[in-house]
Coordinates of N, CA and C in Angstrom, one line a residue:
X1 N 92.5 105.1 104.8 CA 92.5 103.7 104.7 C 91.5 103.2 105.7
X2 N 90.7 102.0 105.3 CA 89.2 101.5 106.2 C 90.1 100.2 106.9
X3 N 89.9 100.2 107.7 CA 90.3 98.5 108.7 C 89.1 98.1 109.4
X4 N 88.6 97.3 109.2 CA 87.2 96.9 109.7 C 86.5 97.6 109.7
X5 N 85.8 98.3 110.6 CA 84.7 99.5 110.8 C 85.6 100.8 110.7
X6 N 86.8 100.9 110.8 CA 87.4 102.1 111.5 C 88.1 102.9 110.3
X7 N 88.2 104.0 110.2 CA 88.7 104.6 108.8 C 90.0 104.9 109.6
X8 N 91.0 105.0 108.9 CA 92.6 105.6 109.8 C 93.2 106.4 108.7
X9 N 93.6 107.7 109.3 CA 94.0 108.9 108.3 C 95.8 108.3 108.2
X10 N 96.0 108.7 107.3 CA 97.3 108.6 106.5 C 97.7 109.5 106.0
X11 N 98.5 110.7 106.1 CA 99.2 111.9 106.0 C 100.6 111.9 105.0
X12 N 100.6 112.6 104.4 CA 102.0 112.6 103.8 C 102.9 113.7 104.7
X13 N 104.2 113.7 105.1 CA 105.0 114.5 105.9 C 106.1 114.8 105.3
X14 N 106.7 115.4 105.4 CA 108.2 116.1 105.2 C 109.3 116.4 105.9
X15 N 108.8 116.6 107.3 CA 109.7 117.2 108.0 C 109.2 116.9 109.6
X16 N 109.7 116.6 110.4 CA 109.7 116.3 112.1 C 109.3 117.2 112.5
X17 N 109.2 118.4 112.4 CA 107.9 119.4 112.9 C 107.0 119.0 112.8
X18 N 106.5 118.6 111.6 CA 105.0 118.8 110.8 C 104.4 117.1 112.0
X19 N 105.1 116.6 112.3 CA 104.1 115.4 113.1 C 103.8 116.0 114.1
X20 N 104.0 116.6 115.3 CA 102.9 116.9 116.4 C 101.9 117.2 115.7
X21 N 101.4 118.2 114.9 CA 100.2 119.1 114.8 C 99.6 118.1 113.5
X22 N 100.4 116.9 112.7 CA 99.3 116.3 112.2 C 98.7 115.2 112.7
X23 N 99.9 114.5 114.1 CA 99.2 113.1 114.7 C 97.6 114.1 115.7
X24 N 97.7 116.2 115.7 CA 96.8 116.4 116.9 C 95.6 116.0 115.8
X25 N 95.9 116.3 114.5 CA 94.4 116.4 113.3 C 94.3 115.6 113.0
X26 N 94.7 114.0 114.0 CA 94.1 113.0 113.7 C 95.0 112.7 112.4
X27 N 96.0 112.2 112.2 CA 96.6 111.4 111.4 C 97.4 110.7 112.0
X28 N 97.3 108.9 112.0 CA 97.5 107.5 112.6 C 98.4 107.1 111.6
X29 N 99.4 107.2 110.7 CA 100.0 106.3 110.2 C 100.5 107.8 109.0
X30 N 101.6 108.0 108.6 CA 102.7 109.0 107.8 C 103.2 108.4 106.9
X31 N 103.2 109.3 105.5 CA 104.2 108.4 104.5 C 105.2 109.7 104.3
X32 N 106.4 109.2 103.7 CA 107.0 110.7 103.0 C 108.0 109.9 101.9
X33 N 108.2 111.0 101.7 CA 109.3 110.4 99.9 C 110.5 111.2 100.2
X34 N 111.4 109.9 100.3 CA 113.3 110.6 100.6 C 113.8 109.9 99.0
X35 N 114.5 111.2 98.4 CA 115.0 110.8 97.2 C 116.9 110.8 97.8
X36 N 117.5 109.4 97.5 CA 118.9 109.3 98.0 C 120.0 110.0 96.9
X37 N 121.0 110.5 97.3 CA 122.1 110.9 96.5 C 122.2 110.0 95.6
X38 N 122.3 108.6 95.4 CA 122.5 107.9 94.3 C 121.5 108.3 93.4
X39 N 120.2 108.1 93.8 CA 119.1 108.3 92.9 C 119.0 109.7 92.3
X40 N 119.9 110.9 92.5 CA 119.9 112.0 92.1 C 121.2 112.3 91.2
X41 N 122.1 111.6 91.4 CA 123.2 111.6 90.8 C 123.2 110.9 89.5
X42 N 122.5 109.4 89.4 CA 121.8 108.9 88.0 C 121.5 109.5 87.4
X43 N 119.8 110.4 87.6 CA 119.1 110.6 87.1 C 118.6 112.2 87.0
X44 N 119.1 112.9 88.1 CA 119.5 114.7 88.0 C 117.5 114.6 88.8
X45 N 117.4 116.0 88.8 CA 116.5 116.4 89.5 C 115.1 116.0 89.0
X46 N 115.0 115.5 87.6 CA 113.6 115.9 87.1 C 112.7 114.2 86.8
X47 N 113.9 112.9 87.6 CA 113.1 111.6 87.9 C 112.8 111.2 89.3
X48 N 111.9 111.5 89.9 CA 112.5 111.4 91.4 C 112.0 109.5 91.3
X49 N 112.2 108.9 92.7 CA 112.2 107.7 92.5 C 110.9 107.3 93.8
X50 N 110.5 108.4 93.6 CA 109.3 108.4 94.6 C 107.4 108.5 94.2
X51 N 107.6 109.6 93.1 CA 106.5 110.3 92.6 C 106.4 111.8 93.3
X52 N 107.1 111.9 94.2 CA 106.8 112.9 95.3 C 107.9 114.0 94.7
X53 N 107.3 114.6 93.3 CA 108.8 115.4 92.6 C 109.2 116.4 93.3
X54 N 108.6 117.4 93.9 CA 109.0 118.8 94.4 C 109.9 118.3 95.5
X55 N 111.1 119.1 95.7 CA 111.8 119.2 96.8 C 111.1 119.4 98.0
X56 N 110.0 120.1 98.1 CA 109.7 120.3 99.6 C 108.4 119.4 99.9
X57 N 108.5 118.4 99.0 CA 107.1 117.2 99.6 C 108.2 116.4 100.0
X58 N 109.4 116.4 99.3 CA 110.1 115.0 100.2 C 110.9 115.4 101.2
X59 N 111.4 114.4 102.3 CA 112.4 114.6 103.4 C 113.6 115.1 102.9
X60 N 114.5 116.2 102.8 CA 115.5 116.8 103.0 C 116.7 115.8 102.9
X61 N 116.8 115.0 103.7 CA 118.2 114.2 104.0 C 117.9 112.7 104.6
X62 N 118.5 112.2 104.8 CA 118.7 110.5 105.7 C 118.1 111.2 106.9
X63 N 119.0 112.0 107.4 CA 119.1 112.1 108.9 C 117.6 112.6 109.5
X64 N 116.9 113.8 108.4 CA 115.7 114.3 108.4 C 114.6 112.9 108.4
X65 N 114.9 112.2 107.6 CA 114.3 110.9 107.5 C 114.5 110.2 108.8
X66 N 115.3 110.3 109.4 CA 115.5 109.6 111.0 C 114.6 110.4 111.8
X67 N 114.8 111.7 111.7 CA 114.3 112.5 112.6 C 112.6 112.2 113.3
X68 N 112.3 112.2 111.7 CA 110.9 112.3 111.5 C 110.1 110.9 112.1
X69 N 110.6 110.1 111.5 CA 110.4 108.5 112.1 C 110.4 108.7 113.8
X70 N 111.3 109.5 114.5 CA 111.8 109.0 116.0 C 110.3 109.9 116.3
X71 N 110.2 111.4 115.7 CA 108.9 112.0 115.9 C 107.8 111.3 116.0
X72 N 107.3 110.8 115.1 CA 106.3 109.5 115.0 C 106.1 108.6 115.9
X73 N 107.7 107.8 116.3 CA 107.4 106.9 117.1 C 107.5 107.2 118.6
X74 N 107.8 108.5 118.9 CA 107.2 108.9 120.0 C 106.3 109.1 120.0
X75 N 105.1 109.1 119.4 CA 103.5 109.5 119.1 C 103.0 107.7 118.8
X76 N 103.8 106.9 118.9 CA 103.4 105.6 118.5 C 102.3 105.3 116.7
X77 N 103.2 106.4 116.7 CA 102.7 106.3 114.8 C 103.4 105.9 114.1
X78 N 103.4 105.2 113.1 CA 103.9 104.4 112.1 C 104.5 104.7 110.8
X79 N 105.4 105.2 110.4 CA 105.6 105.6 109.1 C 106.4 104.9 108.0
X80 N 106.2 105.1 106.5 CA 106.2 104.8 105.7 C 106.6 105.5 104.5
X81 N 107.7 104.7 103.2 CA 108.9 105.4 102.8 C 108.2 105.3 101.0
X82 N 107.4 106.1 100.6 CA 107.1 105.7 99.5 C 108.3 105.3 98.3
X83 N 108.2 104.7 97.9 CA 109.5 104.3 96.8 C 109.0 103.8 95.2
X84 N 107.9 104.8 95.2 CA 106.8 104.5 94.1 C 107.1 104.9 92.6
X85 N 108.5 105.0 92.6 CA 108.7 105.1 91.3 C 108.8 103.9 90.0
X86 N 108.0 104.2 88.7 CA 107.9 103.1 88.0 C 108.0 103.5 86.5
X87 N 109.0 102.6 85.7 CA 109.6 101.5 86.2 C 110.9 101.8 86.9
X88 N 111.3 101.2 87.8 CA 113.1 100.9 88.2 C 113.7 99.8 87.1
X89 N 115.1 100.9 86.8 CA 115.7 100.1 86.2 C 116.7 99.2 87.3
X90 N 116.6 98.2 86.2 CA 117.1 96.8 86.7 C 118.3 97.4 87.7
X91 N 119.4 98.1 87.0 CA 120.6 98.4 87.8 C 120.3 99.1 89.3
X92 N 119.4 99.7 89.4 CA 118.8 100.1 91.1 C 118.7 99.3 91.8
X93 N 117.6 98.3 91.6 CA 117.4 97.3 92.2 C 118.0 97.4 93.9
X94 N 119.2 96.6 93.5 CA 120.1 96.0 94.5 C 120.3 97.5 95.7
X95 N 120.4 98.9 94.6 CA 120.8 99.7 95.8 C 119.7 100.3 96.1
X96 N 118.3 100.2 95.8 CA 117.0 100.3 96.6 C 116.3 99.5 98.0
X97 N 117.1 98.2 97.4 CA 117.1 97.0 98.4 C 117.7 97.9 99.3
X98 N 119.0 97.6 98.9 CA 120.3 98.7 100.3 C 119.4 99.7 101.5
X99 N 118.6 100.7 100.4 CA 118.0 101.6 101.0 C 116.9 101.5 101.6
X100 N 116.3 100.1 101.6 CA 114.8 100.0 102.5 C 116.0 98.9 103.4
X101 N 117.1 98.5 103.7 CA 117.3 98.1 105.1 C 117.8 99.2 106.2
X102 N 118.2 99.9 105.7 CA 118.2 101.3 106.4 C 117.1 101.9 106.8
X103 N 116.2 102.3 106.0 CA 114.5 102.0 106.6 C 114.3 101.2 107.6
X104 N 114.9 100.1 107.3 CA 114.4 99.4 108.7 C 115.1 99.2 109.7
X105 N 116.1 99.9 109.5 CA 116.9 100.1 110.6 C 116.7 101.1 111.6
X106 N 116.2 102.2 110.7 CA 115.9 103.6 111.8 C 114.3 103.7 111.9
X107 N 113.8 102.3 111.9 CA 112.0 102.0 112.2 C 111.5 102.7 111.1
X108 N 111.0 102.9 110.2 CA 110.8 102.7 108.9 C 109.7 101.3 109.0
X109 N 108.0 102.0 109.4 CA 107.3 100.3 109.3 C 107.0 100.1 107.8
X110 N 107.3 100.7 106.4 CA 106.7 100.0 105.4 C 107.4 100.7 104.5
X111 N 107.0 100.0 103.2 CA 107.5 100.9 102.1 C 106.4 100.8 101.1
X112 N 105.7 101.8 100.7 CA 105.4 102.1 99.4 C 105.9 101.5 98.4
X113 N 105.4 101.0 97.5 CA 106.3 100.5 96.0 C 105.2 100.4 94.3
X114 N 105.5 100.9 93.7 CA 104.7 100.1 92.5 C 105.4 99.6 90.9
X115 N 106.3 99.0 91.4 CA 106.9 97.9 90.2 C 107.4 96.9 91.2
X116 N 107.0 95.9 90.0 CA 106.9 94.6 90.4 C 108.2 93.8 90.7
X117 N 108.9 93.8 89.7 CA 110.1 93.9 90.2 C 110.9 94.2 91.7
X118 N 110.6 95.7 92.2 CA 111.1 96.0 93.3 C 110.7 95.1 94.3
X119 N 109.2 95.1 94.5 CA 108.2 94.2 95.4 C 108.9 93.4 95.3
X120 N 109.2 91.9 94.3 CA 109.8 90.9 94.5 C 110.9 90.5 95.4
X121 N 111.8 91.9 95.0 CA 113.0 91.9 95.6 C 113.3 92.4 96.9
X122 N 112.2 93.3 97.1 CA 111.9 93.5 98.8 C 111.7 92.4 99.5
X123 N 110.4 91.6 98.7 CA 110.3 90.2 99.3 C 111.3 89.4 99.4
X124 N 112.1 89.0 98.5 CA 113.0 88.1 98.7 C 114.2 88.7 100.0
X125 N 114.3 89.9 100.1 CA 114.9 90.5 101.3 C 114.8 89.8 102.5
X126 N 113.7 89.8 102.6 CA 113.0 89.4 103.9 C 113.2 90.2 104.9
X127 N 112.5 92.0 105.0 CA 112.8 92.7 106.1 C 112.2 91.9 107.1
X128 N 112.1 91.7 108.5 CA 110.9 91.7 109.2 C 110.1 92.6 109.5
X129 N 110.5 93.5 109.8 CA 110.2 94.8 110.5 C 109.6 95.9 109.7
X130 N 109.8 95.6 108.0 CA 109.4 96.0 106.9 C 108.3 95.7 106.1
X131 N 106.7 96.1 106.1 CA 105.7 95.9 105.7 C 106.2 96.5 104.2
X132 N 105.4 95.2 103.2 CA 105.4 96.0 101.9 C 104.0 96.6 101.3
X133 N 103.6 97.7 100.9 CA 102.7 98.1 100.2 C 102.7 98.4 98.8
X134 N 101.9 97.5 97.8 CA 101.8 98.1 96.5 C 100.8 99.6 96.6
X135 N 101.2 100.0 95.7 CA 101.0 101.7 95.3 C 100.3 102.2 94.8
X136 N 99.1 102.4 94.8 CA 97.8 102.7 93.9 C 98.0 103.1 92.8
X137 N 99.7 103.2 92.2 CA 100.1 103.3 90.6 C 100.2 101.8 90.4
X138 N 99.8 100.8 91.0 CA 99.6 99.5 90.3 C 98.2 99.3 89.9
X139 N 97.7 100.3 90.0 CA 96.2 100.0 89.3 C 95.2 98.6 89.4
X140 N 94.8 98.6 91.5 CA 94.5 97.5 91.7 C 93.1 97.4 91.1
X141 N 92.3 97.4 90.4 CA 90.7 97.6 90.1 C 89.7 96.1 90.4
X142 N 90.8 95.5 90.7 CA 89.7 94.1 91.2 C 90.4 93.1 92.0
X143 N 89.4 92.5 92.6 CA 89.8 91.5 93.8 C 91.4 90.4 92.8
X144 N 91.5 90.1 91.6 CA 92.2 88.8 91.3 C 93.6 89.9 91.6
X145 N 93.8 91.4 90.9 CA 95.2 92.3 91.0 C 95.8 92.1 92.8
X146 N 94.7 92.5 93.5 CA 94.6 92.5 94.6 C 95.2 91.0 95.4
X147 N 94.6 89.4 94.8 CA 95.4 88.6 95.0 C 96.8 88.4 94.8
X148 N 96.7 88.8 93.4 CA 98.3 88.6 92.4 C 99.0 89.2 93.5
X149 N 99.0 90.6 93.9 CA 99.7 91.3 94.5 C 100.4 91.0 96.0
X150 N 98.9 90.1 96.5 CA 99.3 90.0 98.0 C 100.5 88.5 97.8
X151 N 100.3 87.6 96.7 CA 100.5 86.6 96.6 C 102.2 87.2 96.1
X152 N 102.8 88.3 96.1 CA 103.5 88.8 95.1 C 104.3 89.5 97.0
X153 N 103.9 89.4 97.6 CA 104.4 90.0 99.1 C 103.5 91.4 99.5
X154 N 103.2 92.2 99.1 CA 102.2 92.9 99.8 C 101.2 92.6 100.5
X155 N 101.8 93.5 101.7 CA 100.9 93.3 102.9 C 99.6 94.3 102.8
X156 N 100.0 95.1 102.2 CA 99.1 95.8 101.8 C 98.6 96.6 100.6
X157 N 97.4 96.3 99.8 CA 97.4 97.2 98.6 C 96.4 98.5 98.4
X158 N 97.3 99.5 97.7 CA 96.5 101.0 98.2 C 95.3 100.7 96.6
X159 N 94.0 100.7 97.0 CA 93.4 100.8 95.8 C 93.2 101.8 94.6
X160 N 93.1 102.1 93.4 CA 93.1 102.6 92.5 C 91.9 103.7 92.7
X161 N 92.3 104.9 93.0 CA 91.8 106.3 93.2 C 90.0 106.1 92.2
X162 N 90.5 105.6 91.3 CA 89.3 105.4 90.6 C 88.2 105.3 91.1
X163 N 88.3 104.0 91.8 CA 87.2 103.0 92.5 C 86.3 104.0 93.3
X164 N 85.1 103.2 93.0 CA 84.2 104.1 94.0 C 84.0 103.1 94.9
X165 N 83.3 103.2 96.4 CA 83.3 102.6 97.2 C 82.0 101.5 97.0
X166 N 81.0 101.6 96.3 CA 80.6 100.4 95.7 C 81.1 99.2 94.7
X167 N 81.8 100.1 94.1 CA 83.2 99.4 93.3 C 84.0 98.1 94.3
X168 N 84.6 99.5 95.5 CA 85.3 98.3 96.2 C 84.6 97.3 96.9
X169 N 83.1 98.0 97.7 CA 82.4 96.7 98.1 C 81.9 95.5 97.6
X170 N 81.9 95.8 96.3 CA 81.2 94.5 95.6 C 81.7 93.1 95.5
X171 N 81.1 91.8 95.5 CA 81.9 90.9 95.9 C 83.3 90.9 94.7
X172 N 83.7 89.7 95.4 CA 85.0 89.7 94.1 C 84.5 88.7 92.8
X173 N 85.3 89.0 92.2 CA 84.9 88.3 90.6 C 85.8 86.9 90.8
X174 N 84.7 85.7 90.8 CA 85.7 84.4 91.2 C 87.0 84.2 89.9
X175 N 88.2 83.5 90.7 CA 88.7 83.3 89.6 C 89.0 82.2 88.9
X176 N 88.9 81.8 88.4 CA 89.2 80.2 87.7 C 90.6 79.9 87.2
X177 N 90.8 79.1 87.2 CA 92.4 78.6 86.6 C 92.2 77.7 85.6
X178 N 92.6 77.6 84.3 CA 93.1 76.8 83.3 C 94.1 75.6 83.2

């Protein structure tokens, strides 16, 4: 991820070990994917609600999900709960919500997301302490998605793998309204 001049590495994690040795290789900010008992009990092993399908890319348990966060934030690193599954059905919703205030309970700074739906409902939450990010499965490819989005509560949006970096430099395409 670029923030002004400065590029900042972003790691995917699994497990409270794995942060010493990736905050030493220079990784400033963690994401990982915890799939919850509910979300496995619905939908059995083969939808995860993250993107992150294999058992050993995601966190293990809640508690492992605690673990890993306290790891982090004793390294004053930041981490982040992908929840990038798309679409959610309507009936999750409410207990997705449930599961990103827990997130923010045990410091949890963001959540990943890419249906629009969720976003909304994150926003209307109102974590404080919970940054939202749209998910580069929202296919941001120009500055207006990139408004929609932020105007939509994303604080942050991951751009579309696609883009080249001339792509992203270029100005934005003004938008007009009807």
């Amino acid at each position: 991820r670029r923030e002004g001049d400065a590029v900042l590495i972003l790691s995917p994690a699994a497990r409270a070990s794995e942060v010493p040795e990736l905050v030493e290789a220079g990784a400033e900010e963690l994401y990982a994917g915890y799939v919850p008992p509910f979300w496995s009990e619905t939908f059995g092993p083969v939808v995860s609600c993250n993107r992150r399908s294999f058992d050993e890319a995601n966190v293990g348990s809640f508690d492992d999900l605690e673990a890993l966060v306290h790891a982090a934030a004793v390294r004053d690193v930041p981490v982040h709960v992908a929840m990038n599954a798309s679409p959610i059905p309507e009936g999750m919703l409410p207990r997705l919500v449930e599961m990103a205030a827990e997130f923010a309970r045990i410091g949890v700074r963001g959540v990943i997301v890419s249906d629009l739906s969720l976003l909304l409902a994150l926003r209307s939450a109102k974590f404080p302490r919970l940054a939202l990010h749209a998910s580069t499965l929202f296919s941001a490819f120009n500055g207006m998605t990139v408004a929609f989005l932020r105007r939509a509560g994303a604080a942050r949006v991951v751009l579309a793998r696609e883009l080249s970096t001339a792509e992203i430099a270029a100005p934005r395409i003004p938008y007009f309204a009807s």
